[in-house]
């Protein structure tokens, strides 16, 4: 039996060998993806996308990845399913299992739901984002994008800026980057950035401190108003305090730093318009690499449906 994991729920649940194997696979799958060809890794397998929250980028990226691996893809539309009539997650799992899926890609507003499904399902379950908890496939595409840019990440410095408290991207991406030897720091509005004693990650309060730290990468998070009970700040004030303004972009350019963002970008909030055309912006690379990383993830996992129990 294969020793590769069945599910991808968090970065913490993976070994260092798992992480490096998936990243290596992403480089191989990118060649397939960019050539316009397909790979037979999932030929004859079935993939279901189960999104309880709206998503365009992540869902379409996973579906394209699965099709490039020659899988059959089914989209479970929660808005038109029995879920809206009160069906429980466990009842939904029973329904899904009767469909004999090999892979289930789950996004849910509540933390831990993909793990619940993973415990009950023979299929490989991939966490496509659960509440503010984790988003491991985003972490892989981010790490892969930085490896393409810099090679080995040991010693590279990445500052993640924004609402860390509500960000599953910040949690997963900072975890994988630290596992790969990079240094990570945070900055954002005080109430939205955990203390270093709780995370082990230093936090800055202003851009001058960031520039003094000499980072290689500026990673801007999307302001997630939908995850806040009340707004913490007006958009204009956020942009002036924490966003990449035109003046800051000049300094970023002079220092030859890279810019990343998980998307979608709130223009004029996290980034000024000019930042979208910046020569060292890796944002489009992240989108392209999302397909390759997810192809690698799907081909690496081993559903129990492949074996006799």
Short mmCIF file of C-alpha atoms in Angstrom, two decimals:
data_model
loop_
_atom_site.label_atom_id
_atom_site.label_comp_id
_atom_site.label_asym_id
_atom_site.label_seq_id
_atom_site.Cartn_x
_atom_site.Cartn_y
_atom_site.Cartn_z
CA UNK A 1 0.00 0.00 0.00
CA UNK A 2 1.20 3.52 -0.77
CA UNK A 3 2.56 5.54 2.13
CA UNK A 4 1.34 8.82 0.67
CA UNK A 5 -1.44 10.53 2.67
CA UNK A 6 -5.12 10.07 1.87
CA UNK A 7 -6.16 13.67 2.58
CA UNK A 8 -4.78 17.19 2.43
CA UNK A 9 -6.30 19.04 5.37
CA UNK A 10 -3.47 21.21 6.73
CA UNK A 11 0.21 21.80 6.03
CA UNK A 12 1.03 20.69 9.59
CA UNK A 13 -0.32 17.21 8.85
CA UNK A 14 2.27 16.66 6.10
CA UNK A 15 5.83 15.46 6.48
CA UNK A 16 8.74 17.41 5.02
CA UNK A 17 9.03 14.66 2.39
CA UNK A 18 5.37 15.12 1.45
CA UNK A 19 5.85 18.86 1.03
CA UNK A 20 8.93 18.55 -1.14
CA UNK A 21 7.38 15.77 -3.25
CA UNK A 22 4.28 17.85 -3.98
CA UNK A 23 6.39 20.88 -4.87
CA UNK A 24 8.58 18.76 -7.15
CA UNK A 25 5.44 17.37 -8.74
CA UNK A 26 4.12 20.89 -9.31
CA UNK A 27 7.16 21.71 -11.45
CA UNK A 28 6.55 18.58 -13.52
CA UNK A 29 2.83 19.25 -13.83
CA UNK A 30 3.44 22.83 -14.90
CA UNK A 31 5.25 21.55 -17.97
CA UNK A 32 2.21 19.42 -18.79
CA UNK A 33 -0.21 22.27 -18.14
CA UNK A 34 1.72 24.86 -20.16
CA UNK A 35 2.08 22.42 -23.08
CA UNK A 36 -1.69 22.15 -23.35
CA UNK A 37 -1.48 18.39 -22.90
CA UNK A 38 -3.06 16.13 -20.30
CA UNK A 39 -1.56 13.62 -17.86
CA UNK A 40 -3.22 10.24 -17.16
CA UNK A 41 -2.58 10.29 -13.39
CA UNK A 42 -6.33 10.37 -12.58
CA UNK A 43 -7.67 8.61 -15.67
CA UNK A 44 -10.82 6.75 -14.69
CA UNK A 45 -11.05 8.55 -11.33
CA UNK A 46 -13.87 10.83 -10.18
CA UNK A 47 -13.43 14.25 -8.56
CA UNK A 48 -16.18 16.19 -6.78
CA UNK A 49 -16.01 19.86 -5.86
CA UNK A 50 -18.13 20.63 -2.79
CA UNK A 51 -18.10 24.37 -2.08
CA UNK A 52 -20.30 25.69 0.71
CA UNK A 53 -18.83 29.17 0.14
CA UNK A 54 -18.58 31.12 -3.12
CA UNK A 55 -15.35 30.62 -5.04
CA UNK A 56 -14.25 31.29 -8.57
CA UNK A 57 -10.46 30.99 -8.56
CA UNK A 58 -9.96 28.00 -6.30
CA UNK A 59 -12.83 25.90 -7.62
CA UNK A 60 -12.09 26.57 -11.30
CA UNK A 61 -8.38 25.91 -10.65
CA UNK A 62 -9.11 22.54 -9.04
CA UNK A 63 -11.57 21.57 -11.76
CA UNK A 64 -9.12 22.47 -14.51
CA UNK A 65 -6.36 20.57 -12.67
CA UNK A 66 -8.54 17.47 -12.38
CA UNK A 67 -9.52 17.57 -16.05
CA UNK A 68 -5.88 17.94 -17.09
CA UNK A 69 -5.28 14.74 -15.11
CA UNK A 70 -8.05 13.07 -17.17
CA UNK A 71 -10.46 12.76 -14.21
CA UNK A 72 -14.24 12.96 -14.40
CA UNK A 73 -15.32 16.12 -12.57
CA UNK A 74 -18.65 16.77 -10.86
CA UNK A 75 -19.62 20.09 -9.30
CA UNK A 76 -21.94 19.80 -6.29
CA UNK A 77 -23.99 22.99 -6.22
CA UNK A 78 -24.81 23.63 -2.57
CA UNK A 79 -27.18 26.47 -3.46
CA UNK A 80 -29.48 24.02 -5.29
CA UNK A 81 -28.88 20.95 -3.11
CA UNK A 82 -30.64 19.47 -0.10
CA UNK A 83 -28.19 21.36 2.13
CA UNK A 84 -30.35 24.47 1.85
CA UNK A 85 -33.29 22.36 3.04
CA UNK A 86 -31.46 21.48 6.25
CA UNK A 87 -29.50 18.36 5.30
CA UNK A 88 -26.65 17.78 7.77
CA UNK A 89 -23.01 17.42 6.79
CA UNK A 90 -23.11 13.73 7.78
CA UNK A 91 -26.16 13.13 5.60
CA UNK A 92 -24.39 14.91 2.75
CA UNK A 93 -21.35 12.64 3.29
CA UNK A 94 -23.57 9.55 3.04
CA UNK A 95 -25.01 10.91 -0.19
CA UNK A 96 -21.56 11.61 -1.58
CA UNK A 97 -20.26 8.18 -0.64
CA UNK A 98 -23.10 6.55 -2.55
CA UNK A 99 -21.72 8.37 -5.60
CA UNK A 100 -18.38 6.49 -5.17
CA UNK A 101 -16.13 9.50 -5.60
CA UNK A 102 -12.36 9.15 -5.44
CA UNK A 103 -11.58 12.77 -4.50
CA UNK A 104 -13.70 15.39 -2.73
CA UNK A 105 -12.56 19.02 -2.69
CA UNK A 106 -14.28 20.91 0.13
CA UNK A 107 -14.65 24.57 1.05
CA UNK A 108 -16.72 25.46 4.10
CA UNK A 109 -17.26 28.51 6.27
CA UNK A 110 -16.72 26.47 9.44
CA UNK A 111 -13.27 25.31 10.49
CA UNK A 112 -12.83 21.55 10.67
CA UNK A 113 -15.58 20.44 8.28
CA UNK A 114 -13.15 19.02 5.67
CA UNK A 115 -11.53 16.98 8.46
CA UNK A 116 -14.94 15.62 9.50
CA UNK A 117 -15.65 14.57 5.93
CA UNK A 118 -12.17 13.07 5.65
CA UNK A 119 -12.73 10.86 8.70
CA UNK A 120 -15.91 9.38 7.23
CA UNK A 121 -15.00 9.23 3.55
CA UNK A 122 -12.91 6.66 1.72
CA UNK A 123 -12.26 9.32 -0.90
CA UNK A 124 -9.29 11.65 -0.61
CA UNK A 125 -10.52 14.91 0.89
CA UNK A 126 -8.78 18.18 0.05
CA UNK A 127 -9.38 21.25 2.17
CA UNK A 128 -10.00 24.14 -0.22
CA UNK A 129 -10.43 26.55 2.68
CA UNK A 130 -12.27 26.10 5.99
CA UNK A 131 -13.21 29.26 7.82
CA UNK A 132 -10.15 31.13 9.05
CA UNK A 133 -8.34 27.85 9.69
CA UNK A 134 -6.40 26.56 6.66
CA UNK A 135 -5.97 26.77 2.89
CA UNK A 136 -3.19 24.28 2.12
CA UNK A 137 -3.41 24.31 -1.68
CA UNK A 138 -2.91 28.08 -1.65
CA UNK A 139 0.18 27.54 0.49
CA UNK A 140 1.58 25.11 -2.06
CA UNK A 141 1.05 27.42 -5.01
CA UNK A 142 2.62 30.28 -3.06
CA UNK A 143 5.67 28.21 -2.13
CA UNK A 144 6.00 26.88 -5.67
CA UNK A 145 5.81 30.42 -7.07
CA UNK A 146 8.58 31.57 -4.75
CA UNK A 147 10.73 28.55 -5.57
CA UNK A 148 10.43 29.41 -9.26
CA UNK A 149 11.55 32.95 -8.49
CA UNK A 150 14.30 32.30 -5.95
CA UNK A 151 15.15 28.59 -5.97
CA UNK A 152 15.75 27.41 -2.42
CA UNK A 153 13.79 29.49 0.10
CA UNK A 154 16.11 29.04 3.08
CA UNK A 155 16.96 32.49 4.42
CA UNK A 156 14.46 34.35 2.23
CA UNK A 157 12.29 36.84 4.06
CA UNK A 158 8.55 37.22 3.46
CA UNK A 159 6.33 39.76 5.20
CA UNK A 160 2.58 39.04 5.11
CA UNK A 161 0.49 42.18 5.47
CA UNK A 162 -3.17 42.50 6.37
CA UNK A 163 -5.83 40.80 8.40
CA UNK A 164 -3.86 37.87 9.82
CA UNK A 165 -6.53 37.00 12.38
CA UNK A 166 -9.17 36.02 9.81
CA UNK A 167 -6.76 34.71 7.16
CA UNK A 168 -6.49 30.99 6.43
CA UNK A 169 -4.00 31.95 3.70
CA UNK A 170 -1.68 33.61 6.23
CA UNK A 171 -1.76 30.55 8.48
CA UNK A 172 -1.08 27.97 5.78
CA UNK A 173 1.40 29.98 3.71
CA UNK A 174 3.46 31.09 6.71
CA UNK A 175 3.59 27.48 7.90
CA UNK A 176 4.87 26.04 4.61
CA UNK A 177 7.39 28.86 4.11
CA UNK A 178 8.84 28.31 7.57
CA UNK A 179 9.02 24.57 6.93
CA UNK A 180 11.06 25.39 3.80
CA UNK A 181 13.48 27.58 5.75
CA UNK A 182 12.13 31.03 4.97
CA UNK A 183 11.68 33.75 7.58
CA UNK A 184 8.17 35.17 7.94
CA UNK A 185 6.88 38.33 9.58
CA UNK A 186 3.42 39.92 9.90
CA UNK A 187 2.05 43.44 9.75
CA UNK A 188 -1.48 44.75 9.94
CA UNK A 189 -3.96 46.59 12.14
CA UNK A 190 -3.16 45.81 15.78
CA UNK A 191 -6.35 43.86 16.63
CA UNK A 192 -5.93 41.73 13.49
CA UNK A 193 -2.34 40.55 14.05
CA UNK A 194 -1.69 37.87 16.72
CA UNK A 195 1.09 38.51 19.20
CA UNK A 196 4.47 36.92 18.50
CA UNK A 197 4.25 34.94 21.75
CA UNK A 198 1.23 33.11 20.30
CA UNK A 199 2.56 32.47 16.77
CA UNK A 200 6.34 32.64 17.01
CA UNK A 201 6.21 35.10 14.11
CA UNK A 202 7.44 38.68 14.59
CA UNK A 203 5.00 41.50 13.90
CA UNK A 204 5.68 45.00 12.64
CA UNK A 205 3.52 48.07 12.99
CA UNK A 206 4.72 50.25 10.12
CA UNK A 207 6.36 50.15 6.70
CA UNK A 208 9.64 51.69 7.85
CA UNK A 209 10.15 48.74 10.19
CA UNK A 210 9.40 46.35 7.31
CA UNK A 211 11.93 47.99 5.00
CA UNK A 212 14.52 47.95 7.80
CA UNK A 213 13.94 44.17 8.12
CA UNK A 214 15.04 43.84 4.45
CA UNK A 215 12.39 41.42 3.13
CA UNK A 216 12.53 39.75 -0.26
CA UNK A 217 8.76 39.48 -0.69
CA UNK A 218 5.77 41.64 0.21
CA UNK A 219 2.65 39.46 0.46
CA UNK A 220 -0.59 41.47 0.65
CA UNK A 221 -3.71 39.73 1.97
CA UNK A 222 -7.19 40.54 0.76
CA UNK A 223 -9.24 42.51 3.28
CA UNK A 224 -11.96 40.01 4.18
CA UNK A 225 -14.90 42.12 5.25
CA UNK A 226 -17.15 39.05 4.98
CA UNK A 227 -15.28 37.41 7.88
CA UNK A 228 -15.59 40.39 10.20
CA UNK A 229 -18.56 41.02 12.45
CA UNK A 230 -17.91 44.75 12.13
CA UNK A 231 -15.48 46.68 9.90
CA UNK A 232 -12.19 47.46 11.65
CA UNK A 233 -11.25 50.39 9.45
CA UNK A 234 -12.35 52.46 6.43
CA UNK A 235 -10.78 51.29 3.15
CA UNK A 236 -9.01 54.60 2.49
CA UNK A 237 -7.41 54.58 5.94
CA UNK A 238 -6.29 50.98 5.46
CA UNK A 239 -4.65 51.77 2.13
CA UNK A 240 -2.69 54.67 3.58
CA UNK A 241 -1.54 52.73 6.63
CA UNK A 242 -0.96 49.21 5.28
CA UNK A 243 -1.44 49.14 1.51
CA UNK A 244 1.08 49.47 -1.30
CA UNK A 245 0.62 53.11 -2.28
CA UNK A 246 2.28 54.75 -5.29
CA UNK A 247 5.07 56.11 -3.06
CA UNK A 248 5.69 52.75 -1.37
CA UNK A 249 5.74 51.02 -4.74
CA UNK A 250 8.66 53.25 -5.78
CA UNK A 251 10.62 52.10 -2.74
CA UNK A 252 9.65 48.46 -3.32
CA UNK A 253 10.87 48.82 -6.90
CA UNK A 254 14.16 50.41 -5.82
CA UNK A 255 14.76 47.51 -3.42
CA UNK A 256 13.84 44.96 -6.12
CA UNK A 257 11.23 43.26 -3.92
CA UNK A 258 8.54 40.88 -5.17
CA UNK A 259 4.81 41.40 -4.58
CA UNK A 260 2.26 38.63 -4.03
CA UNK A 261 -1.49 38.53 -3.37
CA UNK A 262 -3.87 35.53 -3.15
CA UNK A 263 -6.60 37.35 -5.07
CA UNK A 264 -9.00 38.74 -5.80
CA UNK A 265 -7.34 42.13 -5.30
CA UNK A 266 -9.24 45.06 -3.83
CA UNK A 267 -7.69 47.84 -5.90
CA UNK A 268 -7.05 50.97 -3.90
CA UNK A 269 -7.16 48.99 -0.66
CA UNK A 270 -4.31 46.46 -0.59
CA UNK A 271 -2.66 47.63 -3.80
CA UNK A 272 -2.58 50.75 -5.93
CA UNK A 273 -3.35 50.28 -9.63
CA UNK A 274 0.31 50.59 -10.63
CA UNK A 275 1.25 47.65 -8.42
CA UNK A 276 -0.76 45.36 -10.66
CA UNK A 277 1.66 46.15 -13.51
CA UNK A 278 4.79 46.10 -11.35
CA UNK A 279 7.71 44.23 -12.95
CA UNK A 280 8.22 41.98 -9.91
CA UNK A 281 4.55 41.21 -9.33
CA UNK A 282 4.07 37.44 -8.96
CA UNK A 283 0.28 37.63 -8.80
CA UNK A 284 -0.32 36.23 -12.30
CA UNK A 285 2.32 33.57 -11.63
CA UNK A 286 0.34 32.52 -8.56
CA UNK A 287 -2.82 32.03 -10.63
CA UNK A 288 -1.01 29.95 -13.26
CA UNK A 289 0.85 27.94 -10.64
CA UNK A 290 -2.39 27.21 -8.84
CA UNK A 291 -3.34 24.72 -11.54
CA UNK A 292 0.07 23.01 -11.53
CA UNK A 293 0.18 22.80 -7.71
CA UNK A 294 -3.32 21.35 -7.56
CA UNK A 295 -2.51 18.82 -10.28
CA UNK A 296 0.40 17.70 -8.14
CA UNK A 297 -1.72 17.52 -4.98
CA UNK A 298 -4.41 15.42 -6.67
CA UNK A 299 -1.89 13.03 -8.19
CA UNK A 300 -0.01 12.65 -4.88
CA UNK A 301 -2.86 11.67 -2.59
CA UNK A 302 -4.07 8.07 -2.29
CA UNK A 303 -7.81 7.49 -1.79
CA UNK A 304 -8.77 4.38 0.17
CA UNK A 305 -11.14 3.58 -2.68
CA UNK A 306 -8.06 2.31 -4.52
CA UNK A 307 -7.58 -0.56 -2.03
CA UNK A 308 -9.61 -3.25 -0.35
CA UNK A 309 -10.47 -2.40 3.26
#
